[in-house]
Amino acid sequence: MEDYQKTLVNEEQPASAEEISSYEQQKTTELLETAETEDVQEIATKDVQEAATEDVQEAATEDVQEAVTEDVQEAVKTADSAESEVKIEKTVKQNAVSNASVPVEQFDWDKLENEDLYEGNKVDIEEKYNQTLSKIAENEIVEGTVVAITKREVIVNIGYKSEGVISIAEFRYNPDLKVGDKIEVYVETAEDKRGQLILSHKQARALRSWDRVNEALNNDEIIKGYIKCRTKGGMIVDVFGIEAFLPGSQIDVKPIRDYDMFVDKTMEFKVVKINQEFRNVVVSHKALIEAEIEAQKKEIISHLEKGQVLEGTVKNITSYGVFIDLGGVDGLIHITDLSWGRVTHPEEVVALDQQINVVILDFDNDKRRIALGIKQLTPHPWDSLDPNLKVGDKVKGKVVVMADYGAFIEISPGVEGLIHVSEMSWSQHLRSAQDFMKVGNEVEAVILTIDRDERKMSLGIKQLKDDPWINIEAKYAVGSKHVAKVRNFTNFGIFVEIEEGVDGLIHISDLSWTKKIKHPAEFTQIGSLIDVQVLEIDKENRRLSLGHKQLEENPWDVFESLFTVDSIHEGTITEINDKGAIISMSYGVEGFAPVKGLKKQDGSIAKLDEKLLFKVIEFSKTAKKIIVSHTRIFEDEQKEAEAKGKAANENSTKDAIKKVQSSIEKTTLGDVEALAALRDEMENQNKE
């Protein structure tokens, strides 16, 4: 054998399977030649295995070793066969001995091929040999045994005449695979062109996967899975060849900060949910340890007491608090229980994985909730507050919280006071606290109230200035003139501010002597300055009654003599409505013309912006109202003309009557013709 291998090495080529097989047959023949009983055959088989082991160790290459191993296994099977097979081996031995001592170069291969090794019973021998092998069919799933594992492959024996080779990558979900394990494999090809049995473990898992997954769910079975990659919200796990979803919350009972650390790992899982319609599978690793943790929680909670101080580890930090691991059970420290002072975020006080002491504030056996605190381990700052502080004292502090209704000022850590927005300025205008200060500002304030039992304090900053209403009569006397700032409008007037804290109202009727103002926005705008005169002081309600038109003399005293009834003035129509029109007249005066007063002499109606003559038909100094009409101008002229014509006719008639009467006195029976002529003359005059 050594000479044979050396020859192969010198030729720098590995021995072929046929050569190795020939040698093994020779070896088997020599051993079986002496085997006359079943016991002797067993010894021969053992010797064959030992000889094969030595030959495998001496093989020059890995390929030779694998070939020797396969032939050894065939030789062992041959040694275990019936006596008829022993006779066959003896025949092989006799034919092989003749060439055993011949060097390889002189070996007569033709003679070997022409020899009848089976003594004419080849078909029977093949049939008996095939009966010793398992009958397998392609495209079926069978069970096999792992017989060898290399860095790249797994050798599986399914009882066929040759073993199958499967890539080790198909077993990455099972890193504990070892020789002797039973596995399911899918027979792709019983014999390829090289005579190799082609198997697949991955396909076998895939075909059986859905049944196995459902079985695992129904039986609450623990299975193994390979974490392939990370995805949104969790991980993708290979379970029986199916891609299952592992939510991030189901990886562990502790929050996971780095999901990537689990990729390419094999872990145990439980199937928690299956969507049969979409074939979605959800698995959980957390479920495996929750039962144990629940038992630990019950044990720990049963020994808890309020006020008990424990040591814990910061497990998770949120915006509203900190979760502490107390050794199997979690507790929550609310952000308000971290410090006596204001805390914007818990990270200002603690850090992840930090070991801290906590005190138990409360716990719920049913809901397994434990409320913890840190600040309770130290005395309350109010207990060490200066006992001499009283109402009216000035204090300094830092703005820690802002709200629309006020600001919280931290006098010392854990001691805060509230400055309400109404205590920030003497002004009564609705304003936000952000208009006066912001977080982080250092402010000085006056203590308005202090309650040490309730641990509350109210402060004010407007009290640092004098109240402007104390001497309001002297500073803003009735009749005094000032400049104010327009702050707000209402339908009835304008609110103005003379100075901070001193507000007043200008009624809409006190804006102008002449113009009729419907809304203050027509007269001024917010933020503008306006001249005012103090009309009245309401100290109790902190209000001033102001006027603007009072700064000028009342022009209606003059208008009374200018706009007399029946006087005619030129005016422009500035506005038209259902009731009539507004007429702008001289001296800034506005009059009102009813609809019937807008009719012109030609029968048409006056239009907007048209300039016409108007007659004053009504004037009221008290109500500051002037009623005018354009129609009355020509109507009055027509009436006057008609009156004059009527008067002339009446005078002519009177003269004719007098003449007739005088004639009657002188008339005789002979003057009848003259009387008739006089009558005709009078009729003609009337017709004219």
XYZ file of C-alpha atoms in Angstrom:
688
model
C 0.000 0.000 0.000
C 2.813 2.405 0.861
C 4.556 1.643 -2.455
C 1.292 2.207 -4.252
C 0.714 5.554 -2.575
C 4.308 6.642 -3.142
C 3.913 5.872 -6.803
C 0.764 8.038 -6.880
C 2.559 10.867 -5.068
C 5.500 10.732 -7.452
C 3.068 10.991 -10.350
C 1.583 14.086 -8.600
C -1.938 12.805 -9.032
C -4.388 11.280 -6.579
C -5.400 7.640 -6.742
C -8.626 6.993 -8.535
C -11.627 5.482 -6.800
C -11.301 2.314 -8.911
C -7.679 1.824 -7.829
C -8.467 2.293 -4.200
C -11.449 0.006 -4.521
C -9.286 -2.691 -6.141
C -6.837 -2.455 -3.329
C -9.572 -2.690 -0.716
C -11.035 -5.706 -2.422
C -7.595 -7.305 -2.317
C -7.329 -6.516 1.359
C -10.789 -7.851 2.027
C -10.023 -11.063 0.130
C -6.951 -11.728 2.193
C -8.872 -11.317 5.413
C -11.961 -13.207 4.387
C -9.903 -16.113 3.074
C -9.425 -17.299 6.608
C -13.007 -16.505 7.692
C -14.737 -19.875 7.874
C -17.279 -19.069 10.528
C -19.387 -16.041 11.456
C -17.036 -15.202 14.336
C -14.039 -15.222 12.057
C -15.903 -12.927 9.664
C -16.515 -10.416 12.434
C -12.771 -10.443 13.199
C -12.035 -9.969 9.530
C -14.443 -7.046 9.400
C -12.704 -5.423 12.343
C -9.317 -5.929 10.668
C -10.670 -4.367 7.515
C -11.803 -1.295 9.443
C -8.418 -0.991 11.169
C -6.571 -1.406 7.895
C -8.839 1.149 6.269
C -8.142 3.619 9.071
C -4.403 3.265 8.521
C -4.845 3.697 4.792
C -6.975 6.819 5.232
C -4.311 8.362 7.462
C -1.679 7.636 4.850
C -3.734 9.064 1.959
C -1.857 11.800 0.123
C -4.834 14.118 -0.424
C -8.269 14.890 1.049
C -9.943 13.366 -2.021
C -8.128 10.058 -1.473
C -9.223 9.990 2.166
C -12.857 10.468 1.229
C -12.603 7.716 -1.414
C -10.952 5.350 1.060
C -13.644 6.083 3.638
C -16.433 5.297 1.199
C -14.750 2.014 0.080
C -14.135 1.015 3.685
C -17.824 1.456 4.447
C -18.668 -0.666 1.412
C -16.191 -3.292 2.599
C -17.799 -3.364 6.039
C -21.215 -3.848 4.513
C -19.773 -6.649 2.389
C -18.265 -8.304 5.490
C -21.680 -8.278 7.173
C -23.500 -9.881 4.240
C -24.572 -13.512 3.850
C -22.382 -16.525 3.035
C -23.259 -16.207 -0.618
C -21.561 -12.851 -0.664
C -18.481 -14.422 1.007
C -18.210 -16.778 -1.922
C -18.304 -13.827 -4.270
C -15.525 -12.140 -2.318
C -13.456 -15.337 -2.505
C -13.804 -15.294 -6.247
C -12.693 -11.691 -6.304
C -9.778 -12.664 -4.070
C -8.655 -15.405 -6.400
C -8.720 -13.098 -9.391
C -7.014 -10.272 -7.502
C -4.216 -12.425 -6.022
C -2.833 -13.193 -9.407
C -2.155 -9.495 -9.883
C -1.470 -8.586 -6.258
C 2.295 -8.880 -6.499
C 2.466 -7.237 -9.904
C 3.723 -3.627 -9.926
C 1.275 -0.994 -11.016
C 3.138 -0.368 -14.244
C 2.808 -4.063 -15.198
C -0.774 -4.582 -14.019
C -2.873 -6.292 -16.670
C -6.074 -4.282 -16.756
C -7.424 -6.120 -19.781
C -7.215 -9.434 -17.970
C -9.120 -7.939 -15.034
C -11.862 -6.680 -17.320
C -12.192 -10.041 -19.127
C -12.367 -12.084 -15.950
C -15.823 -13.226 -14.860
C -15.892 -12.009 -11.265
C -19.485 -13.047 -10.677
C -19.274 -16.599 -12.178
C -22.217 -15.908 -14.412
C -24.510 -14.751 -11.561
C -24.082 -10.992 -11.907
C -27.840 -10.276 -12.097
C -28.594 -12.307 -8.983
C -25.727 -10.741 -7.112
C -26.839 -7.217 -8.067
C -30.363 -8.014 -6.951
C -29.163 -9.291 -3.586
C -26.914 -6.261 -3.191
C -29.721 -3.846 -3.937
C -31.857 -5.508 -1.290
C -29.329 -4.409 1.327
C -29.864 -0.732 0.392
C -32.690 1.632 1.302
C -35.244 2.330 -1.372
C -35.588 6.060 -1.877
C -37.444 8.177 -4.380
C -36.583 11.605 -5.655
C -38.524 14.659 -4.452
C -39.271 13.049 -1.102
C -38.364 13.962 2.454
C -36.503 11.264 4.411
C -34.634 11.107 7.671
C -30.878 10.878 7.680
C -27.992 10.695 10.117
C -25.092 13.126 10.238
C -21.929 11.041 9.794
C -19.356 13.783 9.306
C -19.041 17.584 9.518
C -16.375 19.691 7.803
C -15.869 23.418 7.653
C -17.927 23.621 4.488
C -20.122 20.533 4.311
C -22.214 18.084 6.300
C -22.147 14.387 5.277
C -25.531 12.665 5.740
C -26.301 8.952 5.530
C -29.852 8.031 4.516
C -29.141 4.266 4.074
C -28.486 4.609 0.370
C -25.471 3.254 -1.491
C -23.758 6.632 -1.121
C -23.920 9.501 1.358
C -25.248 12.943 0.546
C -23.310 16.160 0.951
C -25.089 19.322 2.182
C -23.625 22.825 2.516
C -22.978 23.798 6.120
C -24.740 27.145 5.431
C -28.086 25.329 5.519
C -27.482 24.570 9.218
C -26.584 28.062 10.416
C -29.808 28.138 12.431
C -28.448 25.159 14.398
C -24.858 25.821 15.467
C -25.027 22.831 17.871
C -25.296 20.270 15.055
C -23.081 17.226 15.703
C -22.289 13.798 14.274
C -25.061 11.332 14.999
C -27.923 13.889 14.914
C -31.044 12.872 13.022
C -32.188 15.432 10.445
C -34.751 15.628 7.664
C -33.469 15.981 4.114
C -35.076 16.426 0.721
C -33.885 14.055 -2.040
C -33.282 16.206 -5.073
C -31.473 13.588 -7.173
C -30.735 9.986 -6.287
C -27.774 9.901 -8.618
C -26.383 12.705 -10.733
C -24.010 12.341 -13.661
C -21.162 11.700 -11.233
C -23.139 9.153 -9.268
C -23.586 11.555 -6.354
C -26.667 11.617 -4.107
C -27.989 15.207 -3.992
C -29.760 16.222 -0.759
C -31.099 19.493 0.673
C -31.924 20.211 4.282
C -33.180 23.726 3.512
C -35.868 22.469 1.126
C -36.943 19.822 3.592
C -37.397 22.504 6.232
C -39.241 24.733 3.786
C -41.713 21.998 2.804
C -42.380 21.058 6.394
C -42.060 24.615 7.748
C -45.709 25.697 7.746
C -46.821 22.494 9.468
C -43.965 22.769 11.947
C -44.747 26.425 12.722
C -48.414 25.704 13.381
C -47.450 22.693 15.463
C -45.042 24.835 17.487
C -47.792 27.383 18.151
C -50.361 24.766 19.163
C -47.939 22.891 21.427
C -46.329 26.035 22.882
C -43.038 24.599 21.692
C -39.658 26.285 22.017
C -37.934 26.467 18.632
C -34.655 27.771 17.291
C -34.331 30.534 14.739
C -31.576 32.397 12.954
C -31.743 36.208 13.017
C -31.069 37.256 9.439
C -31.315 41.037 9.516
C -32.799 44.082 11.155
C -35.973 45.717 9.888
C -38.237 48.576 10.931
C -39.547 47.858 14.399
C -37.729 44.558 14.925
C -35.831 41.686 13.306
C -36.331 39.067 10.579
C -35.833 35.506 11.868
C -35.377 32.324 9.814
C -37.652 29.721 11.430
C -37.936 26.377 9.607
C -37.046 28.250 6.431
C -39.841 30.825 6.945
C -39.069 34.497 7.483
C -40.771 35.341 10.775
C -41.009 38.762 12.394
C -39.502 39.406 15.826
C -40.810 42.742 17.219
C -38.271 44.856 19.058
C -40.397 44.702 22.195
C -40.290 40.889 22.117
C -36.509 40.466 22.028
C -35.979 40.889 25.740
C -37.718 42.172 28.828
C -35.170 44.957 28.915
C -35.224 47.734 26.323
C -32.797 47.038 23.487
C -30.512 49.897 22.531
C -28.548 48.159 19.766
C -30.531 45.808 17.529
C -27.550 45.072 15.294
C -25.864 43.067 18.035
C -28.452 40.285 17.516
C -27.958 39.922 13.746
C -26.400 36.566 12.668
C -27.241 35.011 16.031
C -29.245 31.865 16.690
C -31.724 32.107 19.550
C -34.678 30.255 21.002
C -38.176 31.569 20.349
C -41.846 30.893 20.821
C -44.393 31.332 18.061
C -46.907 33.841 19.442
C -49.044 34.665 16.402
C -49.770 33.300 12.927
C -51.790 35.004 10.198
C -53.057 32.069 8.167
C -54.365 34.262 5.355
C -51.149 36.173 4.693
C -48.852 33.481 6.118
C -47.211 35.880 8.535
C -45.480 34.509 11.616
C -44.601 36.480 14.757
C -42.136 35.026 17.248
C -40.967 36.120 20.675
C -37.879 35.544 22.743
C -39.236 37.602 25.589
C -42.054 35.092 26.129
C -39.512 32.445 27.169
C -38.353 34.413 30.159
C -41.520 36.264 31.136
C -42.924 33.358 33.126
C -39.783 33.153 35.210
C -39.725 36.916 35.637
C -43.372 36.977 36.753
C -42.545 34.472 39.472
C -39.634 36.660 40.555
C -41.893 39.730 40.567
C -44.410 38.061 42.857
C -41.671 37.038 45.224
C -40.093 40.505 45.276
C -43.382 42.429 45.566
C -44.496 40.238 48.448
C -41.596 41.613 50.504
C -42.009 45.288 49.555
C -43.009 47.969 52.052
C -43.706 51.664 51.649
C -40.741 53.746 52.702
C -38.321 50.895 52.073
C -34.995 51.970 50.519
C -33.616 49.704 47.793
C -30.751 49.748 45.349
C -31.590 49.559 41.667
C -30.176 50.043 38.185
C -31.382 52.637 35.706
C -32.978 50.506 33.002
C -34.634 53.066 30.753
C -35.080 56.849 30.614
C -38.150 58.512 29.155
C -39.371 62.097 29.018
C -41.771 61.460 31.905
C -39.590 59.389 34.220
C -37.003 56.667 34.835
C -37.508 52.887 34.984
C -35.439 51.146 37.657
C -34.571 47.445 37.703
C -34.887 46.236 41.294
C -33.525 42.778 40.535
C -36.305 41.173 38.526
C -39.050 43.744 38.919
C -39.241 47.266 37.504
C -40.276 50.453 39.225
C -40.902 53.959 37.911
C -39.503 57.203 39.240
C -41.712 59.987 37.907
C -39.855 63.082 36.773
C -41.401 65.049 39.634
C -39.883 62.616 42.161
C -36.313 62.921 40.881
C -35.484 66.215 42.548
C -37.058 68.857 44.763
C -36.091 71.371 42.090
C -37.421 71.638 38.550
C -36.174 68.947 36.146
C -36.581 69.474 32.396
C -35.530 65.940 31.462
C -34.560 62.938 33.668
C -31.159 62.739 31.940
C -30.197 65.810 33.957
C -30.301 63.673 37.104
C -29.531 60.034 36.168
C -27.797 58.032 33.436
C -28.392 54.598 31.926
C -27.036 51.630 33.897
C -26.362 53.868 36.914
C -26.692 52.264 40.334
C -28.866 54.422 42.614
C -30.764 54.207 45.883
C -34.527 54.670 45.681
C -37.371 54.754 48.164
C -40.683 52.940 47.608
C -43.525 55.453 47.543
C -46.360 53.107 46.569
C -47.016 49.787 44.839
C -49.939 47.854 43.397
C -49.931 44.092 43.882
C -52.504 43.500 41.162
C -51.004 45.652 38.428
C -47.426 45.027 39.496
C -46.733 48.772 39.541
C -44.134 50.253 41.861
C -43.768 54.004 42.366
C -40.276 55.069 43.412
C -38.602 58.313 44.416
C -35.163 59.807 44.868
C -35.859 63.268 46.219
C -37.621 61.766 49.236
C -34.213 60.551 50.477
C -33.264 64.173 51.251
C -35.079 66.776 53.450
C -37.592 69.092 51.764
C -36.050 72.520 50.947
C -39.051 74.324 52.464
C -38.040 72.955 55.845
C -34.752 74.865 55.634
C -36.251 78.083 54.189
C -35.320 81.277 56.029
C -37.948 81.550 58.806
C -37.700 85.358 58.764
C -39.113 85.713 55.253
C -42.493 87.479 55.327
C -45.013 89.211 53.084
C -43.595 92.382 51.554
C -39.980 91.180 51.515
C -38.059 91.341 48.272
C -36.507 88.113 46.930
C -34.476 87.189 43.860
C -34.867 84.053 41.791
C -34.598 82.392 38.414
C -37.478 81.812 36.017
C -37.809 78.011 35.667
C -41.247 77.567 34.070
C -43.347 79.843 31.887
C -47.090 79.631 31.343
C -49.682 81.942 29.834
C -51.041 82.685 33.277
C -47.695 83.402 34.932
C -44.128 82.384 35.710
C -42.602 80.131 38.387
C -39.562 81.608 40.096
C -37.094 79.349 41.905
C -35.985 81.173 45.042
C -33.755 78.264 46.088
C -33.608 74.609 44.892
C -37.040 73.162 45.581
C -38.608 76.458 46.712
C -40.671 78.232 44.058
C -43.096 81.105 43.885
C -45.652 82.062 41.247
C -45.833 85.485 39.663
C -49.290 85.728 38.120
C -49.504 87.723 34.908
C -51.800 90.206 36.652
C -48.976 90.920 39.117
C -46.444 91.702 36.411
C -47.829 95.109 35.390
C -50.255 97.764 36.635
C -51.793 97.699 33.181
C -55.096 95.870 32.886
C -54.630 94.877 29.261
C -54.801 91.145 28.602
C -51.205 90.099 28.049
C -49.163 86.904 28.241
C -46.451 86.296 30.808
C -43.998 85.791 27.916
C -44.318 89.518 27.195
C -42.492 90.280 30.443
C -39.923 87.504 30.959
C -38.653 84.131 29.746
C -37.075 80.974 31.209
C -33.638 81.591 32.626
C -34.154 85.272 33.497
C -33.020 86.466 36.898
C -35.799 88.567 38.432
C -36.532 90.441 41.646
C -40.008 90.195 43.153
C -42.024 91.066 46.242
C -43.595 88.330 48.383
C -47.381 88.744 48.271
C -48.396 85.577 50.157
C -46.470 82.746 51.814
C -47.893 79.466 53.169
C -45.248 77.275 54.778
C -47.702 74.460 55.532
C -48.915 74.203 51.932
C -45.441 75.156 50.693
C -46.792 77.835 48.373
C -45.689 81.385 47.670
C -47.080 84.110 45.398
C -44.904 86.927 44.127
C -45.297 90.190 42.237
C -43.032 92.504 40.284
C -45.394 95.421 39.613
C -45.232 96.196 43.321
C -41.640 97.328 42.762
C -43.181 100.444 41.105
C -45.677 102.960 42.548
C -49.343 102.504 41.684
C -50.145 105.275 39.177
C -53.772 105.478 40.402
C -52.835 106.669 43.872
C -52.495 110.308 42.751
C -54.568 110.048 39.593
C -56.644 113.218 40.261
C -53.561 115.371 40.520
C -51.749 113.920 37.518
C -54.723 113.549 35.179
C -57.249 116.138 36.309
C -60.589 116.596 34.547
C -60.122 118.899 31.554
C -56.393 118.189 31.235
C -55.078 117.310 27.796
C -52.785 114.336 27.086
C -51.467 112.070 24.324
C -52.573 108.408 24.508
C -51.832 105.229 22.590
C -54.659 103.325 20.930
C -54.754 99.835 22.482
C -58.029 98.290 21.326
C -61.319 98.923 19.485
C -64.902 98.157 20.397
C -68.135 98.981 18.606
C -68.808 101.764 21.079
C -65.366 103.350 21.353
C -61.585 103.215 21.647
C -59.512 101.996 24.613
C -56.316 103.979 25.007
C -53.374 103.933 27.416
C -51.952 107.206 28.660
C -49.189 105.424 30.591
C -48.643 101.885 31.880
C -51.531 101.109 34.205
C -53.588 104.184 33.271
C -56.241 103.364 30.682
C -59.162 105.310 29.343
C -62.111 105.058 26.947
C -63.007 107.443 24.150
C -66.664 106.933 23.292
C -67.435 106.861 19.576
C -69.673 109.924 19.985
C -66.726 111.889 21.399
C -64.477 111.384 18.370
C -65.881 114.071 16.018
C -68.319 116.966 16.133
C -69.366 116.653 12.510
C -68.769 113.128 11.164
C -71.030 110.200 11.931
C -68.557 107.358 12.737
C -69.906 103.827 12.611
C -66.715 102.110 13.859
C -63.538 103.509 15.427
C -61.452 101.868 12.713
C -62.769 104.558 10.354
C -61.153 107.219 12.510
C -57.794 105.788 13.680
C -55.855 102.516 14.014
C -54.388 100.372 16.812
C -50.971 101.545 17.933
C -51.502 105.112 16.786
C -51.221 108.131 19.068
C -54.278 110.300 19.649
C -54.843 113.579 21.529
C -57.367 113.283 24.346
C -58.982 115.361 27.061
C -59.964 113.924 30.455
C -63.741 114.144 30.820
C -64.306 111.997 33.938
C -62.273 109.905 36.468
C -63.487 106.527 37.835
C -60.825 105.719 40.446
C -62.633 102.704 41.858
C -62.749 100.901 38.511
C -59.429 102.434 37.418
C -60.933 103.983 34.264
C -60.789 107.410 32.637
C -63.502 108.829 30.382
C -61.765 110.675 27.570
C -62.775 112.736 24.571
C -61.135 113.808 21.351
C -63.616 116.237 19.816
C -63.593 118.306 23.000
C -60.171 119.587 21.992
C -62.026 121.814 19.458
C -64.951 124.264 19.846
C -68.425 122.992 19.084
C -69.073 124.099 15.468
C -72.810 123.458 15.710
C -73.261 126.821 17.363
C -72.084 128.356 14.092
C -73.846 125.791 11.890
C -77.187 126.841 13.415
C -76.939 130.209 11.704
C -75.496 128.845 8.444
C -77.718 125.855 7.764
C -81.103 127.442 8.437
C -84.259 125.748 7.236
C -84.973 126.390 3.500
C -81.396 127.500 2.942
C -79.827 125.933 -0.159
C -76.260 124.469 -0.126
C -74.131 122.471 -2.490
C -73.366 118.905 -1.476
C -71.888 115.617 -2.767
C -73.519 112.231 -2.352
C -70.960 110.050 -0.478
C -73.135 107.060 0.442
C -76.486 105.633 -0.619
C -78.625 103.103 1.265
C -82.221 101.913 1.384
C -83.371 104.857 3.478
C -81.548 107.601 1.641
C -78.112 109.120 1.116
C -75.334 110.780 3.116
C -74.523 114.250 1.751
C -71.127 115.822 2.343
C -71.561 119.585 2.666
C -69.317 122.549 3.366
C -67.388 122.905 6.662
C -67.195 119.087 6.942
C -70.842 118.804 7.815
C -72.800 115.746 6.729
C -76.516 115.859 5.980
C -79.029 113.163 5.277
C -81.342 113.147 2.236
C -84.344 110.760 2.266
C -84.992 108.649 -0.836
C -87.829 110.940 -1.986
C -85.446 113.886 -1.731
C -83.056 112.404 -4.330
C -85.470 112.680 -7.282
C -84.314 115.204 -9.885
C -86.506 117.508 -12.011
C -86.242 115.233 -15.061
C -87.582 112.308 -13.006
C -84.262 110.451 -12.570
C -82.661 109.544 -9.222
C -79.407 111.143 -8.059
C -76.364 108.850 -8.102
C -73.298 108.269 -5.898
C -70.615 111.000 -6.053
C -73.037 113.315 -7.872
C -72.802 116.997 -6.852
C -76.191 118.779 -6.493
C -77.936 121.586 -4.659
C -79.792 120.587 -1.511
C -82.313 122.506 0.548
C -82.203 122.232 4.348
C -85.603 120.961 5.473
C -84.685 120.170 9.123
C -81.847 121.226 11.501
C -81.263 119.866 15.057
C -78.390 121.291 17.095
C -78.954 118.871 19.954
C -79.047 115.752 17.813
C -76.429 117.219 15.457
C -78.628 116.303 12.523
C -79.336 118.067 9.206
C -82.042 116.757 6.848
C -81.761 117.975 3.237
C -83.567 117.402 -0.061
C -82.767 118.111 -3.677
C -86.311 117.455 -4.871
C -87.749 120.175 -2.628
C -85.857 122.852 -4.531
C -87.783 122.549 -7.807
C -90.958 121.424 -6.090
C -91.048 124.621 -4.005
C -90.318 126.745 -7.092
C -93.205 125.113 -8.978
C -95.567 125.654 -6.077
C -94.498 129.273 -5.844
C -95.126 129.826 -9.569
C -98.525 128.211 -9.354
C -99.396 130.388 -6.377
C -98.414 133.570 -8.239
C -100.540 132.595 -11.297
C -103.539 131.871 -9.158
C -103.208 135.215 -7.426
C -103.103 137.074 -10.776
C -106.289 135.351 -11.983
C -108.108 136.212 -8.827
C -107.211 139.912 -9.205
C -108.451 140.010 -12.861
C -111.767 138.426 -11.944
C -112.347 140.935 -9.203
C -111.801 143.843 -11.612
C -114.280 142.408 -14.143
C -116.958 141.964 -11.492
C -116.582 145.495 -10.352
C -116.978 146.722 -13.951
C -120.079 144.634 -14.466
C -121.598 145.883 -11.275
C -121.008 149.452 -12.301
C -122.495 148.780 -15.698
C -125.586 147.189 -14.181
C -126.335 150.332 -12.316
C -126.404 152.236 -15.636
C -127.844 149.524 -17.842
C -131.268 149.681 -19.275
C -133.309 147.317 -21.327
C -131.692 148.744 -24.395
C -128.173 147.837 -23.258
C -128.518 144.021 -23.424
C -126.171 143.731 -26.333
C -123.448 145.611 -24.508
C -123.793 143.188 -21.506
C -123.425 140.168 -23.738
C -120.271 141.592 -25.233
C -118.865 142.163 -21.726
C -119.565 138.502 -20.792
C -117.717 137.221 -23.840
C -114.758 139.388 -22.983
C -114.538 137.954 -19.468
C -114.712 134.360 -20.732
C -111.898 135.036 -23.133
C -109.772 136.424 -20.321
C -110.384 133.321 -18.212
C -109.372 131.084 -21.092
C -106.133 132.972 -21.440
